[in-house]
mmCIF file of C-alpha atoms and ligand atoms in Angstrom:
data_model
loop_
_atom_site.group_PDB
_atom_site.id
_atom_site.type_symbol
_atom_site.label_atom_id
_atom_site.label_comp_id
_atom_site.label_asym_id
_atom_site.label_seq_id
_atom_site.Cartn_x
_atom_site.Cartn_y
_atom_site.Cartn_z
ATOM 1 C CA MET A 999 29.078 6.310 0.348
ATOM 2 C CA SER A 1000 28.408 6.378 4.075
ATOM 3 C CA LYS A 1001 29.070 3.287 6.147
ATOM 4 C CA PRO A 1002 26.134 1.110 7.206
ATOM 5 C CA ARG A 1003 25.092 1.704 10.779
ATOM 6 C CA VAL A 1004 24.996 -0.762 13.666
ATOM 7 C CA LEU A 1005 23.519 -0.348 17.109
ATOM 8 C CA SER A 1006 23.582 -2.646 20.079
ATOM 9 C CA GLY A 1007 23.122 -2.554 23.837
ATOM 10 C CA ILE A 1008 24.072 -4.518 26.920
ATOM 11 C CA GLN A 1009 22.670 -4.485 30.446
ATOM 12 C CA PRO A 1010 24.929 -3.533 33.340
ATOM 13 C CA THR A 1011 23.132 -5.943 35.652
ATOM 14 C CA ASN A 1012 25.934 -7.920 37.217
ATOM 15 C CA GLY A 1013 29.039 -5.845 36.876
ATOM 16 C CA SER A 1014 30.908 -8.582 35.100
ATOM 17 C CA PHE A 1015 29.712 -9.692 31.687
ATOM 18 C CA HIS A 1016 29.729 -13.419 31.005
ATOM 19 C CA LEU A 1017 31.235 -15.400 28.184
ATOM 20 C CA GLY A 1018 27.876 -15.605 26.362
ATOM 21 C CA ASN A 1019 27.632 -11.797 26.287
ATOM 22 C CA TYR A 1020 31.101 -11.599 24.823
ATOM 23 C CA LEU A 1021 30.891 -14.373 22.222
ATOM 24 C CA GLY A 1022 27.280 -13.683 21.268
ATOM 25 C CA ALA A 1023 27.561 -9.913 21.016
ATOM 26 C CA VAL A 1024 30.521 -7.825 22.172
ATOM 27 C CA LYS A 1025 33.093 -9.691 20.048
ATOM 28 C CA GLN A 1026 31.024 -8.693 16.999
ATOM 29 C CA TRP A 1027 30.720 -5.108 18.253
ATOM 30 C CA VAL A 1028 34.509 -4.863 18.199
ATOM 31 C CA GLU A 1029 34.766 -6.345 14.715
ATOM 32 C CA LEU A 1030 31.998 -4.190 13.237
ATOM 33 C CA GLN A 1031 33.194 -0.842 14.585
ATOM 34 C CA GLU A 1032 35.856 -0.600 11.848
ATOM 35 C CA SER A 1033 33.598 -1.161 8.873
ATOM 36 C CA HIS A 1034 30.386 0.358 10.266
ATOM 37 C CA ASP A 1035 29.135 3.548 11.842
ATOM 38 C CA ALA A 1036 28.668 1.966 15.251
ATOM 39 C CA PHE A 1037 26.555 3.014 18.254
ATOM 40 C CA TYR A 1038 26.911 0.944 21.410
ATOM 41 C CA CYS A 1039 25.142 1.606 24.676
ATOM 42 C CA VAL A 1040 24.956 0.329 28.211
ATOM 43 C CA VAL A 1041 21.228 -0.009 28.776
ATOM 44 C CA ASP A 1042 20.859 1.074 32.377
ATOM 45 C CA LEU A 1043 17.131 1.806 31.965
ATOM 46 C CA HIS A 1044 16.515 -1.798 30.951
ATOM 47 C CA ALA A 1045 18.411 -2.926 34.049
ATOM 48 C CA LEU A 1046 15.827 -1.158 36.236
ATOM 49 C CA THR A 1047 13.401 -3.972 35.441
ATOM 50 C CA SER A 1048 15.292 -6.148 37.934
ATOM 51 C CA SER A 1049 15.195 -3.466 40.696
ATOM 52 C CA PRO A 1050 18.938 -3.229 41.308
ATOM 53 C CA ASP A 1051 20.441 -1.562 44.338
ATOM 54 C CA PRO A 1052 21.098 2.093 43.310
ATOM 55 C CA LYS A 1053 24.737 2.158 44.397
ATOM 56 C CA GLU A 1054 25.429 -1.137 42.666
ATOM 57 C CA LEU A 1055 23.710 -0.055 39.480
ATOM 58 C CA ARG A 1056 25.827 3.084 39.258
ATOM 59 C CA GLN A 1057 29.021 1.129 39.916
ATOM 60 C CA ASN A 1058 28.071 -1.716 37.572
ATOM 61 C CA THR A 1059 27.391 0.784 34.805
ATOM 62 C CA LEU A 1060 30.950 2.105 35.095
ATOM 63 C CA VAL A 1061 32.335 -1.432 35.318
ATOM 64 C CA SER A 1062 30.420 -2.275 32.133
ATOM 65 C CA VAL A 1063 31.922 0.677 30.303
ATOM 66 C CA ALA A 1064 35.448 -0.192 31.487
ATOM 67 C CA GLN A 1065 34.937 -3.790 30.393
ATOM 68 C CA LEU A 1066 33.713 -2.810 26.941
ATOM 69 C CA LEU A 1067 36.823 -0.681 26.469
ATOM 70 C CA ALA A 1068 39.060 -3.470 27.786
ATOM 71 C CA LEU A 1069 37.444 -5.899 25.341
ATOM 72 C CA GLY A 1070 38.308 -3.626 22.433
ATOM 73 C CA VAL A 1071 35.345 -1.291 21.959
ATOM 74 C CA ASP A 1072 37.125 1.860 20.839
ATOM 75 C CA PRO A 1073 35.494 5.274 21.312
ATOM 76 C CA GLU A 1074 37.647 6.597 18.457
ATOM 77 C CA HIS A 1075 35.824 4.182 16.153
ATOM 78 C CA CYS A 1076 32.326 4.113 17.611
ATOM 79 C CA THR A 1077 29.878 6.060 19.733
ATOM 80 C CA LEU A 1078 29.793 4.576 23.225
ATOM 81 C CA PHE A 1079 27.155 5.938 25.579
ATOM 82 C CA ILE A 1080 24.772 5.283 28.443
ATOM 83 C CA GLN A 1081 21.124 4.826 27.490
ATOM 84 C CA SER A 1082 19.748 7.098 30.248
ATOM 85 C CA HIS A 1083 21.986 9.963 29.078
ATOM 86 C CA VAL A 1084 19.870 10.272 25.938
ATOM 87 C CA ALA A 1085 16.300 11.070 26.983
ATOM 88 C CA GLU A 1086 14.917 10.313 23.511
ATOM 89 C CA HIS A 1087 15.070 6.571 24.305
ATOM 90 C CA ASN A 1088 12.196 6.911 26.772
ATOM 91 C CA GLN A 1089 10.352 9.359 24.564
ATOM 92 C CA LEU A 1090 10.370 7.095 21.526
ATOM 93 C CA GLY A 1091 9.768 4.130 23.853
ATOM 94 C CA TRP A 1092 6.339 5.548 24.709
ATOM 95 C CA VAL A 1093 5.473 5.965 21.034
ATOM 96 C CA MET A 1094 6.473 2.324 20.476
ATOM 97 C CA GLU A 1095 4.281 1.195 23.380
ATOM 98 C CA CYS A 1096 1.307 2.956 21.805
ATOM 99 C CA LEU A 1097 2.021 1.156 18.542
ATOM 100 C CA THR A 1098 2.301 -2.338 20.045
ATOM 101 C CA GLY A 1099 -0.613 -4.679 20.567
ATOM 102 C CA PHE A 1100 -1.165 -6.101 24.053
ATOM 103 C CA GLY A 1101 -1.275 -9.641 22.661
ATOM 104 C CA GLU A 1102 1.823 -9.054 20.578
ATOM 105 C CA ALA A 1103 3.775 -7.951 23.660
ATOM 106 C CA SER A 1104 2.369 -10.865 25.691
ATOM 107 C CA ARG A 1105 3.843 -13.316 23.189
ATOM 108 C CA MET A 1106 7.465 -12.257 23.822
ATOM 109 C CA THR A 1107 9.130 -15.391 25.172
ATOM 110 C CA GLN A 1108 11.440 -13.535 27.563
ATOM 111 C CA PHE A 1109 8.405 -11.874 29.137
ATOM 112 C CA LYS A 1110 6.537 -15.192 29.274
ATOM 113 C CA ASP A 1111 9.503 -16.941 30.939
ATOM 114 C CA LYS A 1112 9.928 -14.221 33.539
ATOM 115 C CA SER A 1113 6.244 -13.897 34.275
ATOM 116 C CA GLN A 1114 6.007 -17.640 34.835
ATOM 117 C CA LYS A 1115 8.759 -17.477 37.441
ATOM 118 C CA ILE A 1116 7.505 -14.411 39.314
ATOM 119 C CA GLU A 1117 3.985 -13.952 40.674
ATOM 120 C CA ASN A 1118 1.785 -11.349 38.957
ATOM 121 C CA ASP A 1119 1.768 -8.700 41.631
ATOM 122 C CA ARG A 1120 5.524 -8.674 41.922
ATOM 123 C CA ILE A 1121 6.438 -8.485 38.265
ATOM 124 C CA GLY A 1122 6.944 -4.909 37.076
ATOM 125 C CA VAL A 1123 5.174 -3.529 34.017
ATOM 126 C CA GLY A 1124 8.679 -2.634 32.819
ATOM 127 C CA VAL A 1125 9.335 -6.328 32.121
ATOM 128 C CA PHE A 1126 6.328 -6.242 29.793
ATOM 129 C CA THR A 1127 7.268 -3.015 27.991
ATOM 130 C CA TYR A 1128 10.977 -3.869 27.846
ATOM 131 C CA PRO A 1129 10.977 -4.866 24.135
ATOM 132 C CA MET A 1130 9.339 -1.573 23.121
ATOM 133 C CA LEU A 1131 12.136 0.376 24.791
ATOM 134 C CA MET A 1132 14.602 -1.864 22.991
ATOM 135 C CA ALA A 1133 12.857 -1.129 19.680
ATOM 136 C CA ALA A 1134 13.227 2.584 20.440
ATOM 137 C CA ASP A 1135 16.964 2.102 21.145
ATOM 138 C CA ILE A 1136 17.431 0.616 17.701
ATOM 139 C CA LEU A 1137 15.077 2.760 15.629
ATOM 140 C CA LEU A 1138 16.286 6.099 17.021
ATOM 141 C CA TYR A 1139 19.615 5.519 15.305
ATOM 142 C CA GLN A 1140 18.236 4.222 12.004
ATOM 143 C CA ALA A 1141 20.402 1.141 12.457
ATOM 144 C CA ASP A 1142 20.903 -1.232 9.520
ATOM 145 C CA GLN A 1143 22.135 -4.079 11.683
ATOM 146 C CA VAL A 1144 21.933 -5.136 15.313
ATOM 147 C CA PRO A 1145 24.655 -7.506 16.560
ATOM 148 C CA VAL A 1146 23.123 -9.668 19.312
ATOM 149 C CA GLY A 1147 22.919 -13.240 20.533
ATOM 150 C CA GLU A 1148 20.189 -15.676 19.530
ATOM 151 C CA ASP A 1149 18.025 -14.866 22.580
ATOM 152 C CA GLN A 1150 17.313 -11.382 21.193
ATOM 153 C CA ARG A 1151 16.015 -12.566 17.821
ATOM 154 C CA GLN A 1152 12.352 -12.205 18.751
ATOM 155 C CA HIS A 1153 12.886 -8.659 20.036
ATOM 156 C CA ILE A 1154 14.490 -7.711 16.732
ATOM 157 C CA GLU A 1155 11.535 -9.200 14.872
ATOM 158 C CA LEU A 1156 9.178 -7.068 16.954
ATOM 159 C CA THR A 1157 11.330 -4.006 16.227
ATOM 160 C CA ARG A 1158 11.062 -4.698 12.498
ATOM 161 C CA ASP A 1159 7.302 -5.132 12.756
ATOM 162 C CA LEU A 1160 6.901 -1.871 14.666
ATOM 163 C CA ALA A 1161 9.102 0.048 12.224
ATOM 164 C CA THR A 1162 7.165 -1.334 9.267
ATOM 165 C CA ARG A 1163 3.839 -0.525 10.931
ATOM 166 C CA PHE A 1164 4.907 3.012 11.753
ATOM 167 C CA ASN A 1165 6.196 3.610 8.222
ATOM 168 C CA SER A 1166 3.006 2.409 6.609
ATOM 169 C CA GLN A 1167 0.799 4.374 8.982
ATOM 170 C CA TYR A 1168 2.685 7.672 9.033
ATOM 171 C CA GLY A 1169 5.050 7.615 6.035
ATOM 172 C CA LYS A 1170 8.567 6.270 5.744
ATOM 173 C CA THR A 1171 10.449 7.318 8.857
ATOM 174 C CA PHE A 1172 12.478 4.345 10.069
ATOM 175 C CA ARG A 1173 15.043 2.142 8.425
ATOM 176 C CA ILE A 1174 14.093 -1.523 8.934
ATOM 177 C CA PRO A 1175 16.937 -3.103 10.912
ATOM 178 C CA GLU A 1176 18.263 -6.626 10.618
ATOM 179 C CA GLY A 1177 19.660 -8.830 13.345
ATOM 180 C CA TYR A 1178 23.345 -9.648 12.987
ATOM 181 C CA ILE A 1179 23.395 -13.055 14.634
ATOM 182 C CA LEU A 1180 26.337 -15.327 13.945
ATOM 183 C CA LYS A 1181 26.029 -19.085 13.680
ATOM 184 C CA GLU A 1182 28.901 -19.765 16.048
ATOM 185 C CA GLY A 1183 28.716 -18.252 19.505
ATOM 186 C CA ALA A 1184 25.174 -16.845 19.219
ATOM 187 C CA LYS A 1185 24.120 -19.192 21.984
ATOM 188 C CA ILE A 1186 26.643 -20.187 24.611
ATOM 189 C CA TYR A 1187 25.241 -22.691 27.075
ATOM 190 C CA ASP A 1188 25.500 -23.069 30.838
ATOM 191 C CA LEU A 1189 28.472 -25.282 31.737
ATOM 192 C CA GLN A 1190 26.424 -27.268 34.255
ATOM 193 C CA ASP A 1191 23.243 -27.429 32.185
ATOM 194 C CA PRO A 1192 24.344 -27.362 28.543
ATOM 195 C CA THR A 1193 20.792 -27.289 27.221
ATOM 196 C CA SER A 1194 20.083 -23.865 28.822
ATOM 197 C CA LYS A 1195 21.761 -20.664 27.735
ATOM 198 C CA MET A 1196 24.520 -19.213 29.891
ATOM 199 C CA SER A 1197 22.760 -16.501 31.865
ATOM 200 C CA LYS A 1198 23.335 -14.308 34.868
ATOM 201 C CA SER A 1199 19.888 -15.234 36.125
ATOM 202 C CA ALA A 1200 20.724 -18.959 36.303
ATOM 203 C CA GLU A 1201 19.960 -20.551 39.658
ATOM 204 C CA SER A 1202 23.581 -21.444 40.270
ATOM 205 C CA ALA A 1203 26.696 -19.535 39.182
ATOM 206 C CA SER A 1204 28.703 -22.717 38.710
ATOM 207 C CA GLY A 1205 27.886 -22.897 34.998
ATOM 208 C CA LEU A 1206 28.613 -19.215 34.347
ATOM 209 C CA ILE A 1207 31.990 -17.868 33.193
ATOM 210 C CA GLU A 1208 32.237 -14.259 34.313
ATOM 211 C CA LEU A 1209 34.852 -12.257 32.465
ATOM 212 C CA LEU A 1210 36.141 -10.519 35.577
ATOM 213 C CA ASP A 1211 36.362 -13.558 37.838
ATOM 214 C CA ALA A 1212 39.773 -14.702 39.074
ATOM 215 C CA PRO A 1213 41.500 -17.214 36.744
ATOM 216 C CA GLU A 1214 41.376 -19.969 39.404
ATOM 217 C CA ILE A 1215 37.601 -19.693 39.641
ATOM 218 C CA ASN A 1216 37.079 -19.944 35.899
ATOM 219 C CA THR A 1217 39.573 -22.806 35.553
ATOM 220 C CA LYS A 1218 37.725 -24.724 38.221
ATOM 221 C CA LYS A 1219 34.334 -24.118 36.599
ATOM 222 C CA ILE A 1220 35.530 -25.286 33.183
ATOM 223 C CA LYS A 1221 37.234 -28.358 34.596
ATOM 224 C CA SER A 1222 34.012 -29.308 36.345
ATOM 225 C CA ALA A 1223 31.790 -28.622 33.306
ATOM 226 C CA VAL A 1224 29.210 -31.312 32.676
ATOM 227 C CA THR A 1225 30.238 -33.574 29.827
ATOM 228 C CA ASP A 1226 28.581 -36.564 28.330
ATOM 229 C CA THR A 1227 29.077 -40.282 28.426
ATOM 230 C CA GLY A 1228 31.749 -41.465 26.021
ATOM 231 C CA ARG A 1229 35.266 -40.155 25.523
ATOM 232 C CA GLU A 1230 35.304 -38.666 22.084
ATOM 233 C CA VAL A 1231 35.786 -34.915 21.601
ATOM 234 C CA ARG A 1232 33.327 -34.394 18.783
ATOM 235 C CA PHE A 1233 30.865 -31.623 17.871
ATOM 236 C CA ASP A 1234 27.367 -33.090 18.148
ATOM 237 C CA VAL A 1235 24.824 -30.843 19.841
ATOM 238 C CA ALA A 1236 22.160 -33.538 20.209
ATOM 239 C CA GLN A 1237 24.379 -36.290 21.664
ATOM 240 C CA LYS A 1238 27.138 -34.204 23.221
ATOM 241 C CA PRO A 1239 25.783 -30.777 24.217
ATOM 242 C CA GLY A 1240 28.427 -30.193 26.911
ATOM 243 C CA ILE A 1241 31.410 -31.030 24.701
ATOM 244 C CA SER A 1242 29.910 -29.126 21.763
ATOM 245 C CA ASN A 1243 29.535 -26.016 23.918
ATOM 246 C CA LEU A 1244 33.158 -26.251 25.038
ATOM 247 C CA LEU A 1245 34.249 -26.766 21.422
ATOM 248 C CA THR A 1246 32.389 -23.596 20.396
ATOM 249 C CA ILE A 1247 34.042 -21.645 23.208
ATOM 250 C CA TYR A 1248 37.492 -22.988 22.345
ATOM 251 C CA SER A 1249 37.069 -22.399 18.632
ATOM 252 C CA THR A 1250 35.698 -18.838 18.834
ATOM 253 C CA LEU A 1251 38.355 -17.710 21.326
ATOM 254 C CA SER A 1252 41.309 -19.353 19.595
ATOM 255 C CA GLY A 1253 40.217 -18.657 16.018
ATOM 256 C CA ARG A 1254 40.835 -22.334 15.171
ATOM 257 C CA SER A 1255 38.211 -24.422 13.432
ATOM 258 C CA VAL A 1256 36.171 -27.021 15.316
ATOM 259 C CA ALA A 1257 37.487 -29.740 12.963
ATOM 260 C CA GLU A 1258 41.072 -28.827 13.762
ATOM 261 C CA ILE A 1259 40.403 -29.023 17.486
ATOM 262 C CA GLU A 1260 38.575 -32.356 17.130
ATOM 263 C CA ASN A 1261 41.672 -33.695 15.338
ATOM 264 C CA GLU A 1262 44.011 -32.437 17.997
ATOM 265 C CA PHE A 1263 42.083 -34.260 20.709
ATOM 266 C CA ASP A 1264 41.477 -37.410 18.735
ATOM 267 C CA GLY A 1265 42.276 -40.311 21.066
ATOM 268 C CA LYS A 1266 42.647 -38.077 24.116
ATOM 269 C CA GLY A 1267 40.079 -37.890 26.902
ATOM 270 C CA TYR A 1268 37.737 -35.183 28.144
ATOM 271 C CA GLY A 1269 40.127 -34.255 30.967
ATOM 272 C CA ASP A 1270 42.876 -33.105 28.584
ATOM 273 C CA PHE A 1271 40.357 -31.250 26.483
ATOM 274 C CA LYS A 1272 38.802 -29.401 29.407
ATOM 275 C CA GLY A 1273 42.266 -28.424 30.653
ATOM 276 C CA ALA A 1274 43.043 -26.923 27.240
ATOM 277 C CA VAL A 1275 39.729 -25.033 27.102
ATOM 278 C CA ALA A 1276 40.359 -23.627 30.581
ATOM 279 C CA GLU A 1277 43.773 -22.397 29.513
ATOM 280 C CA VAL A 1278 42.482 -20.672 26.376
ATOM 281 C CA VAL A 1279 39.659 -18.966 28.306
ATOM 282 C CA VAL A 1280 41.823 -17.867 31.217
ATOM 283 C CA GLU A 1281 44.632 -16.530 29.007
ATOM 284 C CA TYR A 1282 42.138 -14.700 26.813
ATOM 285 C CA LEU A 1283 40.508 -13.036 29.804
ATOM 286 C CA ARG A 1284 43.638 -12.244 31.836
ATOM 287 C CA PRO A 1285 44.480 -8.942 30.057
ATOM 288 C CA VAL A 1286 40.794 -7.986 29.938
ATOM 289 C CA ARG A 1287 40.540 -8.204 33.705
ATOM 290 C CA THR A 1288 43.777 -6.255 34.250
ATOM 291 C CA LYS A 1289 42.779 -3.537 31.794
ATOM 292 C CA THR A 1290 39.272 -3.213 33.277
ATOM 293 C CA LEU A 1291 40.656 -2.706 36.774
ATOM 294 C CA GLU A 1292 43.154 -0.170 35.452
ATOM 295 C CA LEU A 1293 40.432 1.801 33.644
ATOM 296 C CA LEU A 1294 38.269 1.802 36.767
ATOM 297 C CA GLY A 1295 41.079 3.611 38.553
ATOM 298 C CA ASP A 1296 40.310 6.700 36.459
ATOM 299 C CA PRO A 1297 36.538 7.318 36.444
ATOM 300 C CA GLY A 1298 37.137 10.862 35.126
ATOM 301 C CA HIS A 1299 38.480 9.397 31.898
ATOM 302 C CA LEU A 1300 35.474 7.072 31.559
ATOM 303 C CA ASN A 1301 33.069 9.936 32.190
ATOM 304 C CA ALA A 1302 34.774 12.066 29.558
ATOM 305 C CA ILE A 1303 34.336 9.286 26.984
ATOM 306 C CA LEU A 1304 30.676 8.952 27.951
ATOM 307 C CA ARG A 1305 30.065 12.676 27.669
ATOM 308 C CA VAL A 1306 31.340 12.718 24.090
ATOM 309 C CA GLY A 1307 29.319 9.567 23.338
ATOM 310 C CA ALA A 1308 26.112 11.048 24.751
ATOM 311 C CA ASP A 1309 26.542 14.216 22.655
ATOM 312 C CA LYS A 1310 27.090 12.235 19.468
ATOM 313 C CA ALA A 1311 24.160 9.919 20.218
ATOM 314 C CA SER A 1312 21.830 12.813 21.129
ATOM 315 C CA ALA A 1313 22.483 14.546 17.821
ATOM 316 C CA VAL A 1314 21.169 11.518 15.905
ATOM 317 C CA ALA A 1315 18.402 10.596 18.350
ATOM 318 C CA SER A 1316 16.902 14.081 18.568
ATOM 319 C CA LYS A 1317 16.598 14.301 14.787
ATOM 320 C CA THR A 1318 14.712 10.982 14.580
ATOM 321 C CA LEU A 1319 12.443 11.847 17.496
ATOM 322 C CA SER A 1320 11.483 15.235 16.083
ATOM 323 C CA ASP A 1321 10.586 13.577 12.753
ATOM 324 C CA VAL A 1322 8.478 11.032 14.637
ATOM 325 C CA TYR A 1323 6.687 13.666 16.737
ATOM 326 C CA GLU A 1324 5.926 15.666 13.631
ATOM 327 C CA ARG A 1325 4.573 12.636 11.734
ATOM 328 C CA ILE A 1326 2.314 11.482 14.542
ATOM 329 C CA GLY A 1327 0.793 14.907 14.992
ATOM 330 C CA LEU A 1328 2.267 16.273 18.213
ATOM 331 C CA LEU A 1329 2.119 20.066 18.133
ATOM 332 C CA ALA A 1330 5.620 21.513 18.092
ATOM 333 C CA ARG A 1331 6.556 23.806 20.943
ATOM 334 C CA GLY A 1332 6.342 27.374 19.594
HETATM 335 P P1 LIG B 2479 21.763 -8.702 27.649
HETATM 336 O O1 LIG B 2479 22.347 -7.576 28.438
HETATM 337 O O2 LIG B 2479 21.014 -9.756 28.355
HETATM 338 O O3 LIG B 2479 22.904 -9.417 26.825
HETATM 339 C C1 LIG B 2479 23.840 -8.689 26.042
HETATM 340 C C2 LIG B 2479 24.128 -9.456 24.774
HETATM 341 O O4 LIG B 2479 24.631 -10.760 25.084
HETATM 342 C C3 LIG B 2479 23.919 -11.735 24.348
HETATM 343 N N1 LIG B 2479 23.863 -12.988 25.136
HETATM 344 C C4 LIG B 2479 24.280 -14.166 24.691
HETATM 345 N N2 LIG B 2479 24.829 -14.562 23.529
HETATM 346 C C5 LIG B 2479 25.184 -15.864 23.397
HETATM 347 N N3 LIG B 2479 24.998 -16.796 24.375
HETATM 348 C C6 LIG B 2479 24.449 -16.450 25.555
HETATM 349 N N4 LIG B 2479 24.299 -17.366 26.513
HETATM 350 C C7 LIG B 2479 24.055 -15.094 25.758
HETATM 351 N N5 LIG B 2479 23.497 -14.415 26.803
HETATM 352 C C8 LIG B 2479 23.379 -13.129 26.397
HETATM 353 C C9 LIG B 2479 22.532 -11.134 24.149
HETATM 354 O O5 LIG B 2479 21.883 -11.729 23.063
HETATM 355 C C10 LIG B 2479 22.872 -9.671 23.910
HETATM 356 O O6 LIG B 2479 23.190 -9.439 22.552
HETATM 357 N N6 LIG B 2479 17.707 -6.758 25.511
HETATM 358 C C11 LIG B 2479 19.149 -6.789 25.458
HETATM 359 C C12 LIG B 2479 19.808 -5.449 25.617
HETATM 360 C C13 LIG B 2479 19.358 -4.384 24.674
HETATM 361 C C14 LIG B 2479 19.656 -4.286 23.303
HETATM 362 C C15 LIG B 2479 19.053 -3.062 22.872
HETATM 363 C C16 LIG B 2479 20.375 -5.085 22.425
HETATM 364 C C17 LIG B 2479 18.598 -3.292 25.014
HETATM 365 N N7 LIG B 2479 18.439 -2.517 23.931
HETATM 366 C C18 LIG B 2479 19.162 -2.652 21.545
HETATM 367 C C19 LIG B 2479 20.461 -4.655 21.090
HETATM 368 C C20 LIG B 2479 19.859 -3.457 20.671
HETATM 369 C C21 LIG B 2479 19.636 -7.675 26.595
HETATM 370 O O7 LIG B 2479 19.007 -7.832 27.600
HETATM 371 O O8 LIG B 2479 20.887 -8.113 26.441
#
């Protein structure tokens, strides 16, 4: 029997990924690539919605690829590629846009949040159509599962709705994908504002742990993380959001249970605990940073991996797209 398929994507927006990206998604990518037929892409087209500087976008895309490899994504065990290298993403994206209701797209919370922050004339239509391109990313590969963080749940729901709608209108074409969203780590919070998710678009970077930052910077950020009144190291999201977030980070990176860690710090203060979290994070990331920099020294090697990935991805994507075009009545080129 063939392995179930997974697909996921990550934006190359900032160069360095942050701890939320890793714990919410990439850690699962690495685990799933052994047991699944895995397709992972750096979604450079999605990154265009934030109008990046062209030179930076190109460089950040390579940095993203190097980081994924350094974190354990293995091109021998998965298909790793760049979204824009496979033109079918845009082509199916348009079909998805034609299938989506205006109201349905307007209800996407990420779009609503962004459009509240930016005035109408300055927000690109790409921010609005973003989830339809994401649906195309997933459906092109007939993915069974999509490993992502909690913030992508609504986009996966939309993808399922669109796939179901297409299948009932034109005949069964798409597999209906499911989100693969873990309980622990699916939402890592900002260290300075532990009720908001850790995000590269946060107003201040002081609550953001970037994987490629120098160890001293990350140590300092963790030691100055906002905690709560009291002294007890205990997991309680309502009363102790800051400590609970740090416990999640510690537990997922060390592989130890939250209860075990609570026991270890029983009777000790927040200072000791934060010092221990900083050490686990910094030691975990040290080899990732070194390996990323080493891989970036050989862009030829990265490009070769991406070429193979794009060929493998195109083979699957072109088959799905030609089925879709046929079903919806586009006349084949003679
Ligand atoms: P992006 O690039 O914003 O984030 C990449 C992944 O990181 C997860 N994530 C988090 N998880 C836990 N805690 C956090 N604070 C946190 N912040 C981010 C995200 O949930 C995501 O899994 N739309 C997607 C990219 C995308 C995609 C796709 C994903 C495009 N096409 C197809 C899956 C399948 C996004 O912007 O992710």
